[in-house]
Short mmCIF file of N, CA and C in Angstrom, two decimals:
data_model
loop_
_atom_site.label_atom_id
_atom_site.label_comp_id
_atom_site.label_asym_id
_atom_site.label_seq_id
_atom_site.Cartn_x
_atom_site.Cartn_y
_atom_site.Cartn_z
N MET R 23 73.80 130.58 88.94
CA MET R 23 73.73 129.16 88.65
C MET R 23 74.96 128.48 89.25
N SER R 24 74.75 127.38 89.95
CA SER R 24 75.86 126.69 90.61
C SER R 24 76.70 125.93 89.59
N GLU R 25 77.91 125.56 90.00
CA GLU R 25 78.83 124.81 89.13
C GLU R 25 78.19 123.49 88.71
N ILE R 26 77.42 122.89 89.59
CA ILE R 26 76.79 121.61 89.29
C ILE R 26 75.70 121.78 88.24
N GLN R 27 75.01 122.91 88.26
CA GLN R 27 73.95 123.14 87.29
C GLN R 27 74.49 123.58 85.94
N LYS R 28 75.72 124.06 85.87
CA LYS R 28 76.29 124.57 84.62
C LYS R 28 76.66 123.47 83.63
N ARG R 29 76.94 122.29 84.11
CA ARG R 29 77.39 121.23 83.21
C ARG R 29 76.84 119.88 83.66
N PRO R 30 76.84 118.90 82.77
CA PRO R 30 76.31 117.59 83.14
C PRO R 30 77.05 117.00 84.35
N ALA R 31 76.30 116.35 85.21
CA ALA R 31 76.84 115.80 86.44
C ALA R 31 78.00 114.83 86.19
N GLU R 32 77.89 114.01 85.15
CA GLU R 32 78.95 113.02 84.89
C GLU R 32 80.25 113.71 84.49
N TYR R 33 80.17 114.86 83.80
CA TYR R 33 81.38 115.60 83.44
C TYR R 33 82.04 116.22 84.66
N LEU R 34 81.23 116.80 85.54
CA LEU R 34 81.77 117.38 86.76
C LEU R 34 82.38 116.29 87.64
N ALA R 35 81.70 115.16 87.78
CA ALA R 35 82.22 114.06 88.60
C ALA R 35 83.56 113.58 88.04
N ALA R 36 83.67 113.47 86.71
CA ALA R 36 84.92 113.03 86.10
C ALA R 36 86.03 114.05 86.32
N GLU R 37 85.69 115.34 86.21
CA GLU R 37 86.70 116.38 86.43
C GLU R 37 87.18 116.38 87.88
N LEU R 38 86.27 116.22 88.80
CA LEU R 38 86.65 116.18 90.22
C LEU R 38 87.49 114.94 90.52
N HIS R 39 87.11 113.80 89.98
CA HIS R 39 87.88 112.58 90.21
C HIS R 39 89.29 112.73 89.66
N ARG R 40 89.41 113.28 88.47
CA ARG R 40 90.72 113.50 87.87
C ARG R 40 91.56 114.44 88.75
N ALA R 41 90.93 115.50 89.25
CA ALA R 41 91.65 116.43 90.11
C ALA R 41 92.14 115.75 91.39
N LEU R 42 91.32 114.88 91.97
CA LEU R 42 91.73 114.19 93.20
C LEU R 42 92.86 113.21 92.95
N THR R 43 92.89 112.61 91.77
CA THR R 43 93.97 111.65 91.48
C THR R 43 95.25 112.34 91.04
N GLU R 44 95.14 113.52 90.42
CA GLU R 44 96.32 114.20 89.89
C GLU R 44 96.93 115.22 90.85
N ASP R 45 96.17 115.70 91.81
CA ASP R 45 96.68 116.72 92.74
C ASP R 45 97.70 116.09 93.68
N PRO R 46 98.90 116.67 93.79
CA PRO R 46 99.94 116.07 94.65
C PRO R 46 99.57 116.07 96.14
N ARG R 47 98.59 116.88 96.53
CA ARG R 47 98.17 116.87 97.94
C ARG R 47 97.40 115.62 98.30
N THR R 48 96.82 114.97 97.30
CA THR R 48 96.02 113.78 97.59
C THR R 48 96.45 112.57 96.78
N ALA R 49 96.52 112.71 95.47
CA ALA R 49 96.85 111.59 94.58
C ALA R 49 96.04 110.35 94.95
N GLU R 50 94.75 110.56 95.17
CA GLU R 50 93.88 109.47 95.62
C GLU R 50 93.14 108.83 94.45
N GLN R 51 93.39 107.55 94.24
CA GLN R 51 92.67 106.84 93.21
C GLN R 51 91.52 106.03 93.78
N GLY R 52 91.51 105.83 95.09
CA GLY R 52 90.49 105.02 95.72
C GLY R 52 89.29 105.80 96.21
N VAL R 53 89.15 107.04 95.77
CA VAL R 53 88.01 107.86 96.18
C VAL R 53 87.06 107.98 95.00
N ARG R 54 85.80 107.67 95.23
CA ARG R 54 84.78 107.78 94.20
C ARG R 54 84.06 109.13 94.33
N VAL R 55 83.69 109.69 93.21
CA VAL R 55 82.98 110.97 93.18
C VAL R 55 81.67 110.76 92.44
N ARG R 56 80.58 111.16 93.08
CA ARG R 56 79.26 111.11 92.43
C ARG R 56 78.57 112.45 92.66
N ILE R 57 77.66 112.76 91.80
CA ILE R 57 76.85 113.96 91.96
C ILE R 57 75.42 113.49 92.22
N ARG R 58 74.88 113.90 93.35
CA ARG R 58 73.50 113.56 93.72
C ARG R 58 72.72 114.86 93.85
N GLY R 59 71.93 115.18 92.85
CA GLY R 59 71.24 116.47 92.86
C GLY R 59 72.27 117.58 92.71
N ASP R 60 72.36 118.44 93.72
CA ASP R 60 73.36 119.52 93.73
C ASP R 60 74.52 119.22 94.67
N VAL R 61 74.61 117.99 95.17
CA VAL R 61 75.60 117.63 96.19
C VAL R 61 76.69 116.76 95.58
N VAL R 62 77.95 117.09 95.88
CA VAL R 62 79.08 116.24 95.51
C VAL R 62 79.25 115.21 96.62
N VAL R 63 79.22 113.93 96.26
CA VAL R 63 79.35 112.85 97.24
C VAL R 63 80.70 112.18 97.02
N LEU R 64 81.50 112.14 98.08
CA LEU R 64 82.79 111.47 98.06
C LEU R 64 82.71 110.23 98.92
N ASP R 65 83.22 109.11 98.44
CA ASP R 65 83.33 107.93 99.30
C ASP R 65 84.55 107.12 98.89
N GLY R 66 85.04 106.35 99.84
CA GLY R 66 86.24 105.56 99.65
C GLY R 66 87.07 105.58 100.91
N GLU R 67 88.37 105.40 100.76
CA GLU R 67 89.27 105.34 101.92
C GLU R 67 90.54 106.13 101.64
N VAL R 68 91.04 106.79 102.69
CA VAL R 68 92.32 107.49 102.65
C VAL R 68 93.08 107.11 103.92
N ARG R 69 94.38 107.44 103.96
CA ARG R 69 95.22 107.04 105.09
C ARG R 69 95.24 108.03 106.25
N THR R 70 94.87 109.30 106.01
CA THR R 70 94.92 110.28 107.09
C THR R 70 93.69 111.19 107.07
N ALA R 71 93.37 111.73 108.25
CA ALA R 71 92.26 112.68 108.35
C ALA R 71 92.57 113.96 107.58
N GLN R 72 93.84 114.36 107.56
CA GLN R 72 94.24 115.55 106.82
C GLN R 72 93.95 115.38 105.33
N ARG R 73 94.28 114.23 104.80
CA ARG R 73 94.03 113.97 103.38
C ARG R 73 92.53 113.99 103.09
N ARG R 74 91.74 113.48 104.03
CA ARG R 74 90.28 113.50 103.89
C ARG R 74 89.79 114.95 103.78
N ARG R 75 90.33 115.83 104.60
CA ARG R 75 89.94 117.26 104.56
C ARG R 75 90.40 117.92 103.26
N VAL R 76 91.58 117.56 102.78
CA VAL R 76 92.11 118.16 101.56
C VAL R 76 91.25 117.78 100.35
N LEU R 77 90.63 116.61 100.38
CA LEU R 77 89.72 116.23 99.30
C LEU R 77 88.65 117.29 99.12
N GLU R 78 88.09 117.75 100.24
CA GLU R 78 87.06 118.78 100.19
C GLU R 78 87.62 120.10 99.66
N ASP R 79 88.84 120.43 100.06
CA ASP R 79 89.47 121.66 99.56
C ASP R 79 89.57 121.63 98.03
N ILE R 80 89.98 120.50 97.49
CA ILE R 80 90.13 120.38 96.04
C ILE R 80 88.78 120.49 95.35
N VAL R 81 87.76 119.85 95.92
CA VAL R 81 86.42 119.96 95.33
C VAL R 81 85.98 121.42 95.32
N HIS R 82 86.21 122.14 96.42
CA HIS R 82 85.80 123.54 96.49
C HIS R 82 86.59 124.43 95.53
N GLU R 83 87.81 124.05 95.19
CA GLU R 83 88.57 124.82 94.21
C GLU R 83 87.93 124.75 92.83
N ILE R 84 87.30 123.62 92.52
CA ILE R 84 86.68 123.42 91.21
C ILE R 84 85.21 123.83 91.21
N ALA R 85 84.51 123.51 92.29
CA ALA R 85 83.09 123.82 92.42
C ALA R 85 82.87 124.52 93.77
N PRO R 86 83.22 125.81 93.86
CA PRO R 86 83.25 126.52 95.14
C PRO R 86 81.93 126.54 95.92
N GLU R 87 80.81 126.52 95.23
CA GLU R 87 79.54 126.62 95.94
C GLU R 87 78.87 125.27 96.17
N ALA R 88 79.48 124.21 95.70
CA ALA R 88 78.85 122.90 95.81
C ALA R 88 78.91 122.36 97.24
N PRO R 89 77.77 121.94 97.77
CA PRO R 89 77.80 121.25 99.06
C PRO R 89 78.46 119.88 98.87
N ILE R 90 79.16 119.42 99.91
CA ILE R 90 79.88 118.15 99.83
C ILE R 90 79.39 117.23 100.93
N HIS R 91 79.13 115.99 100.55
CA HIS R 91 78.84 114.93 101.52
C HIS R 91 80.05 114.00 101.48
N ASN R 92 80.87 114.06 102.52
CA ASN R 92 82.14 113.33 102.54
C ASN R 92 81.98 112.03 103.34
N ASP R 93 81.84 110.92 102.63
CA ASP R 93 81.74 109.60 103.25
C ASP R 93 83.07 108.85 103.20
N VAL R 94 84.17 109.57 103.01
CA VAL R 94 85.49 108.94 102.93
C VAL R 94 85.92 108.54 104.35
N HIS R 95 86.40 107.31 104.48
CA HIS R 95 86.85 106.78 105.77
C HIS R 95 88.37 106.80 105.84
N VAL R 96 88.87 107.05 107.04
CA VAL R 96 90.32 107.03 107.28
C VAL R 96 90.69 105.63 107.74
N THR R 97 91.63 105.03 107.04
CA THR R 97 92.12 103.70 107.43
C THR R 97 93.57 103.83 107.84
N ALA R 98 93.90 103.28 108.97
CA ALA R 98 95.27 103.36 109.48
C ALA R 98 96.17 102.44 108.68
N ALA R 99 97.29 102.96 108.26
CA ALA R 99 98.30 102.16 107.57
C ALA R 99 99.26 101.59 108.60
N PRO R 100 99.84 100.42 108.37
CA PRO R 100 100.82 99.89 109.30
C PRO R 100 102.01 100.82 109.41
N GLY R 101 102.51 100.98 110.61
CA GLY R 101 103.67 101.84 110.82
C GLY R 101 104.95 101.17 110.38
N PRO R 102 106.07 101.90 110.47
CA PRO R 102 107.36 101.32 110.09
C PRO R 102 107.68 100.09 110.94
N GLY R 103 108.10 99.05 110.30
CA GLY R 103 108.46 97.84 111.00
C GLY R 103 107.28 96.93 111.29
N GLU R 104 106.07 97.38 111.03
CA GLU R 104 104.90 96.55 111.24
C GLU R 104 104.57 95.81 109.94
N CYS R 105 104.04 94.63 110.09
CA CYS R 105 103.65 93.86 108.92
C CYS R 105 102.16 94.03 108.65
N GLU R 106 101.82 94.16 107.41
CA GLU R 106 100.43 94.24 107.04
C GLU R 106 99.91 92.83 106.82
N ASP R 107 98.81 92.48 107.48
CA ASP R 107 98.25 91.16 107.34
C ASP R 107 97.34 91.13 106.14
N LEU R 108 97.73 90.42 105.11
CA LEU R 108 96.95 90.34 103.88
C LEU R 108 96.05 89.12 103.84
N GLY R 109 96.11 88.30 104.87
CA GLY R 109 95.28 87.10 104.90
C GLY R 109 95.80 86.04 103.95
N GLU R 110 95.14 84.94 103.94
CA GLU R 110 95.56 83.85 103.03
C GLU R 110 94.46 83.44 102.13
#
């Protein structure tokens, strides 16, 4: 029986979300976690491709056999000395 089938989807999604926000490798609060059937779906935004990959690593640590659909997008942050345009 897969990790997703062992417990209610909303509990697994909450546990995964908590892990993504509390793990020092990611500390991502802007990533949403949903369970669709047997698939873990991630969406949101992160600053680097490496962090996007680490999200999957953390999911696999908790639910090793779960397939992942990673819809997280990488958004470039302004570099040092650059101003971020927040609009008016």
